XYZ file of C-alpha atoms in Angstrom:
510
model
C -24.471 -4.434 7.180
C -24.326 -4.892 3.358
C -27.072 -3.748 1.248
C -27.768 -4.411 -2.332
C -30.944 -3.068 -3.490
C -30.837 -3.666 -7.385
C -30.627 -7.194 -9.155
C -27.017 -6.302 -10.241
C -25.605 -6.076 -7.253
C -27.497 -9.262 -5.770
C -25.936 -11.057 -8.845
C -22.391 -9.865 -8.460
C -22.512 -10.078 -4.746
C -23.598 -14.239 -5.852
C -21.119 -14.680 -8.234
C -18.660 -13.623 -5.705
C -20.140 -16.345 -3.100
C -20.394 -18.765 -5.332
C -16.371 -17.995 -6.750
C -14.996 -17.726 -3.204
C -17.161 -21.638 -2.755
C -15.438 -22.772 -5.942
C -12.480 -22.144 -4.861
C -12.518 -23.810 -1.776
C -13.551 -26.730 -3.294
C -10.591 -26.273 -5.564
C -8.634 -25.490 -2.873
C -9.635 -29.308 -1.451
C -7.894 -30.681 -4.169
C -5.093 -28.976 -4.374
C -1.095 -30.037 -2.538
C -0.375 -28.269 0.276
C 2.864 -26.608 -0.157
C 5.136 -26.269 2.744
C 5.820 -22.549 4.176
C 2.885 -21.599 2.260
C 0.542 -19.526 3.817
C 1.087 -15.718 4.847
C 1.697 -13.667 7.863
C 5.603 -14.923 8.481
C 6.595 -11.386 8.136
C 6.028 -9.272 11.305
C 3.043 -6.280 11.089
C 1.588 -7.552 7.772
C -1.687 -5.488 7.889
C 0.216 -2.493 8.432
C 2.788 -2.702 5.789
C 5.386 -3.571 8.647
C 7.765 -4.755 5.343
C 9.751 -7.574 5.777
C 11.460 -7.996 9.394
C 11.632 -11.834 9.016
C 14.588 -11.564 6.244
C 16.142 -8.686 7.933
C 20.032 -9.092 7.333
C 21.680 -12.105 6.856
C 19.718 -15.190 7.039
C 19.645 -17.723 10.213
C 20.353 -21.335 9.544
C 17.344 -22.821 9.214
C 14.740 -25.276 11.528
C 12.264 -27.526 11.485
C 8.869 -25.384 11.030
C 6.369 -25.963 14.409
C 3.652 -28.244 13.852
C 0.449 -26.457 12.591
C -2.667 -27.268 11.894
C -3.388 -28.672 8.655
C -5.784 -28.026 5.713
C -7.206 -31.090 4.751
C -4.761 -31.748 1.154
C -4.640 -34.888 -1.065
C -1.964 -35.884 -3.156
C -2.453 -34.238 -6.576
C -3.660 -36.264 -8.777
C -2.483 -36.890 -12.479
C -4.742 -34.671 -14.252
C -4.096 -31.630 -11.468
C -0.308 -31.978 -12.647
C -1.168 -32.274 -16.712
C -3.544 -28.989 -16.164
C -0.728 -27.601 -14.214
C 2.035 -28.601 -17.191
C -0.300 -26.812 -19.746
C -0.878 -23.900 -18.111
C 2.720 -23.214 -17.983
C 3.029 -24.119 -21.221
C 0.707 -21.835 -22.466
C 1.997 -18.964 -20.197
C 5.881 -20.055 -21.835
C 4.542 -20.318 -25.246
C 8.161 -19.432 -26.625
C 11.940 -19.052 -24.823
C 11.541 -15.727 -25.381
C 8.142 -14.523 -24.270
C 6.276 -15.409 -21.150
C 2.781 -13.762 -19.836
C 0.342 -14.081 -16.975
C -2.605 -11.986 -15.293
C -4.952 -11.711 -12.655
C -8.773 -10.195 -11.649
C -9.203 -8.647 -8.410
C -13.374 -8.283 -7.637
C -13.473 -6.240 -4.596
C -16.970 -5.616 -2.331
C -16.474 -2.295 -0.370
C -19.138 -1.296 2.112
C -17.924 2.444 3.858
C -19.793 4.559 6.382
C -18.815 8.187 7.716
C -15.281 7.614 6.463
C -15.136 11.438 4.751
C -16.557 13.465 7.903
C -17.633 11.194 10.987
C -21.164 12.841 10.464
C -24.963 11.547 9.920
C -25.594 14.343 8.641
C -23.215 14.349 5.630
C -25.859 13.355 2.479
C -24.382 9.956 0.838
C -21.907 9.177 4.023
C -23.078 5.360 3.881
C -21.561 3.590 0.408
C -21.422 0.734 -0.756
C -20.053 -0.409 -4.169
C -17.625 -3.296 -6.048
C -14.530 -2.520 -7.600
C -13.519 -4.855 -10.792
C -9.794 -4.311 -11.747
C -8.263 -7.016 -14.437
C -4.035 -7.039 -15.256
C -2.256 -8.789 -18.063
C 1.226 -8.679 -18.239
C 4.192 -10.067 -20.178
C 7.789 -10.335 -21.102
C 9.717 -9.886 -23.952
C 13.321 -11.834 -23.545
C 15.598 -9.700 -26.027
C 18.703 -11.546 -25.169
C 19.988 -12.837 -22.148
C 20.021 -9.653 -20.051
C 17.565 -7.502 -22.168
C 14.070 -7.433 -21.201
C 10.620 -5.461 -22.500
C 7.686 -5.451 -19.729
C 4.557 -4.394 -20.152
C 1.335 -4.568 -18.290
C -2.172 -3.368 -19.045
C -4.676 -2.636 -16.212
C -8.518 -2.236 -16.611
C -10.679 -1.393 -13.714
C -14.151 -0.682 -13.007
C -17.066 0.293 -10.098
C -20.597 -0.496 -9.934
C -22.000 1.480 -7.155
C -24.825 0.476 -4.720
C -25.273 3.343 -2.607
C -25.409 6.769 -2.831
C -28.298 7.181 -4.676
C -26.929 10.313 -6.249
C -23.779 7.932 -7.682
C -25.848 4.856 -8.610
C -24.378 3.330 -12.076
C -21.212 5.390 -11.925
C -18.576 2.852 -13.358
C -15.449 5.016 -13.995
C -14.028 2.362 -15.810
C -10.844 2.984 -17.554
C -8.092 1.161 -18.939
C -3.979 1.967 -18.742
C -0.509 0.674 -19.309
C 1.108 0.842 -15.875
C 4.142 -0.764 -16.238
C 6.138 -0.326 -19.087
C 10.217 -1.010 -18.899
C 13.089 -2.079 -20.435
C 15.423 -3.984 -18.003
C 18.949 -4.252 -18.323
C 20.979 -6.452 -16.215
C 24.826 -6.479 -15.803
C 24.450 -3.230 -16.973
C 28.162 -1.480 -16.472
C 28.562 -3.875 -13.842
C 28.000 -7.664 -12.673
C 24.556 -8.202 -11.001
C 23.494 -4.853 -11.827
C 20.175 -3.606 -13.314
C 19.272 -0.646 -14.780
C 15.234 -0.196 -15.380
C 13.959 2.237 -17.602
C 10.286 3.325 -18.318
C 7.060 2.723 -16.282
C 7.468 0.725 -13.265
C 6.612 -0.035 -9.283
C 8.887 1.005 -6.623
C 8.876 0.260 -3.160
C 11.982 1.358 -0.787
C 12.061 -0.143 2.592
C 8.498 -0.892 4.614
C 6.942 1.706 2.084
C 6.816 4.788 4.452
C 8.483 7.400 2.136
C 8.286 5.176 -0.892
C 5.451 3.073 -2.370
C 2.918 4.661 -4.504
C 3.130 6.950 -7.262
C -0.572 7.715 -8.276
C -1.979 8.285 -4.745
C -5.741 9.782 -6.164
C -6.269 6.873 -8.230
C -6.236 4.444 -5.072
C -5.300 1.044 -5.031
C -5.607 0.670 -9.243
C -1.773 1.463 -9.538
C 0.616 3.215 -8.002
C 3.804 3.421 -10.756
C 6.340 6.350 -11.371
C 7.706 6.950 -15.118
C 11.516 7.016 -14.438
C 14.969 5.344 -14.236
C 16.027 3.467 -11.612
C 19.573 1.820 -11.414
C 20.485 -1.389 -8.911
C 24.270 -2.177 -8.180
C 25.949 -3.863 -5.232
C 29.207 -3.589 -3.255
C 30.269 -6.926 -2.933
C 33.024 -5.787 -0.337
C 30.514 -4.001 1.826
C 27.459 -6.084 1.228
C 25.995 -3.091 0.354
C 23.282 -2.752 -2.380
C 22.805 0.875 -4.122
C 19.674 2.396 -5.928
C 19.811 5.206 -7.648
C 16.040 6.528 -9.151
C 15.016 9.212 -11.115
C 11.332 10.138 -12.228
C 9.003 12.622 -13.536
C 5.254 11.966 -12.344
C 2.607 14.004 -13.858
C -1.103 14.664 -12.526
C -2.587 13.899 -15.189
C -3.444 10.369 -16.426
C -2.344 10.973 -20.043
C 0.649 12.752 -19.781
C 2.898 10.335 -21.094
C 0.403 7.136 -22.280
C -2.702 7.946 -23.004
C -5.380 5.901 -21.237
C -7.941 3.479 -23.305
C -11.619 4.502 -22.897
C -10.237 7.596 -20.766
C -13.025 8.556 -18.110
C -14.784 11.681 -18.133
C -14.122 13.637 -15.834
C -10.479 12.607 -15.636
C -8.884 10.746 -13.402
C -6.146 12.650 -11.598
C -3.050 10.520 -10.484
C -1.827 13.264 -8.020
C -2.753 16.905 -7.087
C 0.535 18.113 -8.603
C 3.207 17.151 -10.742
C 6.205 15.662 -8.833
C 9.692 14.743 -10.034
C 11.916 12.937 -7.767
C 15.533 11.813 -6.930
C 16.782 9.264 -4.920
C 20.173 7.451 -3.618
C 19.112 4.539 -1.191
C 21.809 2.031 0.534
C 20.858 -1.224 1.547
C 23.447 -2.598 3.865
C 23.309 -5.877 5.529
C 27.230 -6.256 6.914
C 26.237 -7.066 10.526
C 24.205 -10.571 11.279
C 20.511 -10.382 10.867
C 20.623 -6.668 10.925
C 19.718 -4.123 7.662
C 20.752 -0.408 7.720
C 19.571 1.677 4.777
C 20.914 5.372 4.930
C 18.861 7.620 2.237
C 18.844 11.122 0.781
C 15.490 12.235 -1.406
C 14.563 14.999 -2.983
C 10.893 15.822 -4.334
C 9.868 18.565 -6.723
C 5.971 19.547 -6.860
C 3.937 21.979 -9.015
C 0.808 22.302 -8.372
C -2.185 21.506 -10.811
C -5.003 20.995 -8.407
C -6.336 23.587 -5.787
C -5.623 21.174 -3.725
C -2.205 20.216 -4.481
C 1.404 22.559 -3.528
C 4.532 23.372 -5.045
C 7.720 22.919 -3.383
C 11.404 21.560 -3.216
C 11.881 18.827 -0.779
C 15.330 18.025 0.781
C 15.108 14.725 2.824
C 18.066 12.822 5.025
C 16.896 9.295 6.371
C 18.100 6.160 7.919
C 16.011 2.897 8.173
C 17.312 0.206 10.813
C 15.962 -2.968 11.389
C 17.514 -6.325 13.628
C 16.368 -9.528 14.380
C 17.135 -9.622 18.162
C 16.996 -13.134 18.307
C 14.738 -15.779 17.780
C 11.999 -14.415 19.261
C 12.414 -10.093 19.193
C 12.945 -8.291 16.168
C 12.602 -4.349 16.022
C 12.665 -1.739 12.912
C 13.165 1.699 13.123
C 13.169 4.937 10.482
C 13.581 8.459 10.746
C 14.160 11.122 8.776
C 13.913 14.957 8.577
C 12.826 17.070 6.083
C 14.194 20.752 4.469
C 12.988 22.992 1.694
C 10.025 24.970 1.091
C 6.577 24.646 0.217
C 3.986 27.033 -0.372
C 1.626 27.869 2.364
C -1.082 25.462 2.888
C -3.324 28.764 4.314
C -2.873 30.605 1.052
C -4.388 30.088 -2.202
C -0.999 31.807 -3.855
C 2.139 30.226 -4.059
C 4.223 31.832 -1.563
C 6.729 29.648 -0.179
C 7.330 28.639 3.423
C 10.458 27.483 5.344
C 10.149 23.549 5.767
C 10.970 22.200 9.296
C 9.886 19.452 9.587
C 10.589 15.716 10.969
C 9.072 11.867 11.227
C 9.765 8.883 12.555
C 8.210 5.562 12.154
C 9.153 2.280 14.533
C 7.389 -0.861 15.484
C 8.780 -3.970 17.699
C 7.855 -7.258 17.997
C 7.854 -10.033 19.727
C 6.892 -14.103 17.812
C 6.354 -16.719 20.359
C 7.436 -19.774 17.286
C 4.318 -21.625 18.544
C 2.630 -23.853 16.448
C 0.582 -21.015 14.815
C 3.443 -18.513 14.443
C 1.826 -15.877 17.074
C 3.366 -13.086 16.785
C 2.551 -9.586 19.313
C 4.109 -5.872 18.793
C 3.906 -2.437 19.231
C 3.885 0.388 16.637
C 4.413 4.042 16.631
C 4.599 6.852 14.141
C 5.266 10.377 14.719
C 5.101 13.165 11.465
C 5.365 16.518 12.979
C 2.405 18.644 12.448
C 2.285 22.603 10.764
C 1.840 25.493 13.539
C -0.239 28.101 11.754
C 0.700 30.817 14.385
C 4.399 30.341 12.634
C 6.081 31.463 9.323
C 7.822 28.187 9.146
C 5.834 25.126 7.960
C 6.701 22.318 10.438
C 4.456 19.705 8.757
C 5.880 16.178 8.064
C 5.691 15.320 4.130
C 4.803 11.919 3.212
C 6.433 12.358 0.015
C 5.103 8.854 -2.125
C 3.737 7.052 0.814
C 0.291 8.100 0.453
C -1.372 4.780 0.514
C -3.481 2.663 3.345
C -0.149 1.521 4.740
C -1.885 1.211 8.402
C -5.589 2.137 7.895
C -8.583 2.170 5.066
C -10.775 4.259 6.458
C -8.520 7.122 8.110
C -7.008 7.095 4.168
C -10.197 8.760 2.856
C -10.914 10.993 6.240
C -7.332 12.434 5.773
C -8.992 14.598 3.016
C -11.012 16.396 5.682
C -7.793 18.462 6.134
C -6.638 18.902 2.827
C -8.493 17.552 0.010
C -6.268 14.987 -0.409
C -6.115 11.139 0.843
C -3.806 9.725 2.784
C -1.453 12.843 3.055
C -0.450 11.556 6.688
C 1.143 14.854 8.689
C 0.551 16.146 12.440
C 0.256 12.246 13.741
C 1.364 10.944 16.780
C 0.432 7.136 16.513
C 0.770 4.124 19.035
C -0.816 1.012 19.828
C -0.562 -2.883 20.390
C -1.176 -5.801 17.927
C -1.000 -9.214 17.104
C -1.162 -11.522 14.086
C -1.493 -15.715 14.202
C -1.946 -18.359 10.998
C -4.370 -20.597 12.236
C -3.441 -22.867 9.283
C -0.917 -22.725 6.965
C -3.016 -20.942 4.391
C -4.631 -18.438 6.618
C -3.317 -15.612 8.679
C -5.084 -12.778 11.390
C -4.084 -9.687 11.986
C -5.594 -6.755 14.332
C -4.265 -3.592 15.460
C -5.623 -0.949 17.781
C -4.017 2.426 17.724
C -4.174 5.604 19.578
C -3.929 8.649 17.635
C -2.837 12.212 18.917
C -2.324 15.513 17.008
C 0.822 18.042 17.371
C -1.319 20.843 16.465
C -4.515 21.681 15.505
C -3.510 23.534 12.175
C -7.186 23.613 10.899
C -8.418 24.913 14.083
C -10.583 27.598 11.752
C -12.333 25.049 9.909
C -15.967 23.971 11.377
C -15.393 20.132 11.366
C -12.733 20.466 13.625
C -11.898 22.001 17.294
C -9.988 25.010 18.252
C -7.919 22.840 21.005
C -8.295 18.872 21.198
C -5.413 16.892 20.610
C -6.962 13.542 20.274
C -7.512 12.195 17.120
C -9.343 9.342 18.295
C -8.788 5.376 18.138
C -9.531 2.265 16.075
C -10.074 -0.744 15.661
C -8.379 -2.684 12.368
C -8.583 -6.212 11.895
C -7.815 -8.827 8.563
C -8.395 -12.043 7.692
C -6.043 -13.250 4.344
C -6.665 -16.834 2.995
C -4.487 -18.333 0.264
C -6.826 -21.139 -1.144
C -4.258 -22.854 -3.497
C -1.189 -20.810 -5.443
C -4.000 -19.385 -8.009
C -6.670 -18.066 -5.814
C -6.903 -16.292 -3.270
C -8.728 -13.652 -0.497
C -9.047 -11.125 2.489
C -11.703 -9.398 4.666
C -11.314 -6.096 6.088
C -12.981 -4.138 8.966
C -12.228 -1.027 10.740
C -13.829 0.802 13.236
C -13.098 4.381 13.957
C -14.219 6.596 16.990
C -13.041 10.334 16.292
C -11.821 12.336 19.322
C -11.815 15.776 20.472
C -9.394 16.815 18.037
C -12.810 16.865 15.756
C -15.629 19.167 16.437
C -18.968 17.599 18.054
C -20.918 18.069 14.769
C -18.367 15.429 13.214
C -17.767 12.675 16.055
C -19.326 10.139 14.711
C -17.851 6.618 14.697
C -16.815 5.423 11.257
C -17.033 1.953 9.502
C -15.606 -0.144 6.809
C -15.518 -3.192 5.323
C -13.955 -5.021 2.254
C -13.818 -8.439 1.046
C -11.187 -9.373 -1.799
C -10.798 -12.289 -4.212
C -8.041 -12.439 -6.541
C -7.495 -15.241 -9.597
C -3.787 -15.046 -10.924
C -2.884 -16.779 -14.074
């Protein structure tokens, strides 16, 4: 239940009411665009990635009947509106902008150690994050992006955090692009810049500590394809530091610092994209990750890592993805406060399969499962799965925070066995549903010494994770959030209590 005590949180929490009203009514009076909506992609909540333009594409059909938000025709003065605003984000032929503000409510309870008794385990806060980006057209394949991100809290509940704003302000994207670079279709991007490879299990954020504000790596990557193979090649480099103002430094930096990442991490990466067979995508992959460590919590290392990601549309209805990959190197031991290295041995695998019925709300039911091998502490070897850059809520919110129970450090998924059914409709075309339920196991029980968990359960425990996303028009739009978690026996009985959380989202894009 949400709580706001002070007369600044009732009058955020009303402005956000009274916005989300707004844009309904907006929404009322705005065309309905056809295929819009979200949820055509299979697993959406979970970061599934894009199954529905696996491979080669299918001819197309007639979309089923849904049912329909009420829509008018636009009207004159929608279209003029319209015509200016994309005049005045195209002021010139060689420099176009935009942005967006993101106002976030975020109630959380238990997440950190499934106890009562932990002082401050119910929160509630709102996170304000603002973006403005633009483009710089040098010529015809030269570009200059840049985009500035500003985000803020204003916390509700704990007392003991009440007014803490760690607002801050950073460049996270800033590139040049290059196309046709050596080659035809080609593009070559150098500087600060987002990178996702695949459904985002390996690959996908950057700056795991600073949560959802970015999630960029300062390096070069290079795109080319093989026309002959219908192959597409990516070849990154980067150099990620811990700290926020290692290589920009931040505007209105907070105090105490803001730590992107427990360690400093450079990476390498070659990453095929093949799509030579009919609706099916096979993406062999060899990584290698560098870490030193600058936080107690954080390791050094050298990471080898072999991979393959396969996914096929069946046919009209089935469509399955697949990824494995196993891991090499050393790391130092995760028991130790030196930094002795370990053998790494260690393995993952992430799948899901699904099945859309191509009713008239685009149903759609599967089945996911994710294994990262977990350490043994009674070996020399360390046999825990790496995560490498996928430290993000790819699958769950309030598991991402719990995570640093282990470790100290969020969403470092290892020593999972995961499993469970879902399902995901669009009751219209501008809203889509999605709930999971999952089953969670561990390999080991590596922190067997430490009081908040047990010397020999293996269950993890289960939950609950549901969505709502609504698109109101092409400018606005929203989700809610809410996951339920009930901690197993792999947890000790002084932290078994369930866990809660809830988020509703608005975003405005210009």
């Amino acid at each position: 239940m949400f709580r706001t005590r002070e007369a600044g949180g009732l009058i955020r929490t009303a402005v956000l009411a009274g916005m989300l009203a707004a844009g309904w009514a907006m929404a009322a009076n705005q065309p309905t665009e056809t295929g819009a909506g979200v949820g055509s992609s299979t697993g959406a909540a979970q970061g599934a990635g894009p199954a529905t333009q696996v491979g080669k594409a299918a001819p197309s059909t007639a979309e089923p009947k849904r049912l329909e938000v009420y829509s008018p025709k636009p009207s004159a003065e929608c279209t003029d509106f319209e015509a200016w605003c994309n005049k005045l984000k195209n002021p010139t032929p060689w420099f176009t902008w935009g942005g967006d503000v993101q106002l976030r409510e975020y109630y959380q309870n238990r997440i950190q150690t499934f106890s009562n008794e932990t002082p401050g385990h119910e929160q509630q806060f709102q996170r304000y994050r603002g973006r403005v980006w633009g483009t710089f057209k040098l010529n015809k394949d030269l570009d200059l992006n840049a985009r500035f991100t500003y985000q803020l809290f204003a916390v509700e509940e704990p007392d003991s955090l009440e007014g803490s704003t760690r607002d801050e302000g950073l460049f996270d994207n800033l590139n040049l692009v290059y196309r046709n670079f050596l080659t035809e279709g080609s593009k070559l991007t150098v500087g600060r810049q987002d990178i996702v490879l695949g459904d985002g299990w390996l690959v996908a954020d950057g700056t795991p500590r600073d949560g959802s504000r970015t999630g960029f790596y300062d390096g070069v990557r290079y795109t080319f394809d093989m026309k002959d193979c219908d192959t597409t090649t990516d070849l990154i480099y980067f150099d990620n530091h811990a700290e926020t103002d290692a290589w920009l430094h931040p505007v209105n930096m907070y105090s105490p610092e803001i730590f992107l990442a427990e360690q400093d991490e450079q990476g390498a990466i070659v990453y095929f994209t093949n799509k030579s067979f009919t609706d099916t995508e096979i993406s062999p992959y060899f990584m290698y990750k560098n870490a030193e460590r600058v936080l107690a919590s954080g390791y050094s290392g050298d990471i080898y890592v072999p991979g393959l990601r396969y996914a096929r549309k069946l046919d009209e209805n089935w469509r399955y993805r697949a990824e494995g990959a196993y891991e090499f190197g050393s790391k130092n031991d995760p028991f130790s406060n030196d930094d002795g290295r370990q053998d790494l041995n260690a393995w993952g695998l992430n799948t899901q399969i699904s099945y859309f019925t191509n009713d008239a709300v685009n149903t759609n039911y599967r089945v996911s499962a994710e294994y990262l091998s977990g350490d043994d502490p009674d070996t020399a070897q360390n046999e825990g799965f790496d995560i490498l850059w996928g430290r993000w809520a790819r699958w769950s919110d309030v598991y991402t925070d719990a995570w640093a129970m282990e470790n100290g450090r969020p969403a470092d998924y290892t020593n999972l066995f995961r499993v469970g059914p879902g399902f995901s409709f669009n009751p219209s075309k501008q809203v889509e549903i999605c709930t999971d339920y999952y089953f969670m196991f561990a390999e080991d029980n590596t922190y067997r010494d430490k009081p908040q968990f047990s010397e020999g359960g293996a269950f993890r425990g289960q939950m609950l994770s549901s969505v709502l996303r609504y698109n109101i028009n092409k400018n606005i739009k929203g989700h809610l959030v809410g996951e339920v978690m009930l901690p197993g026996n792999y947890y000790s009985s002084n932290n078994n209590d369930w866990a809660t959380f809830v988020r509703y989202e608005l975003v405005f894009t210009f």
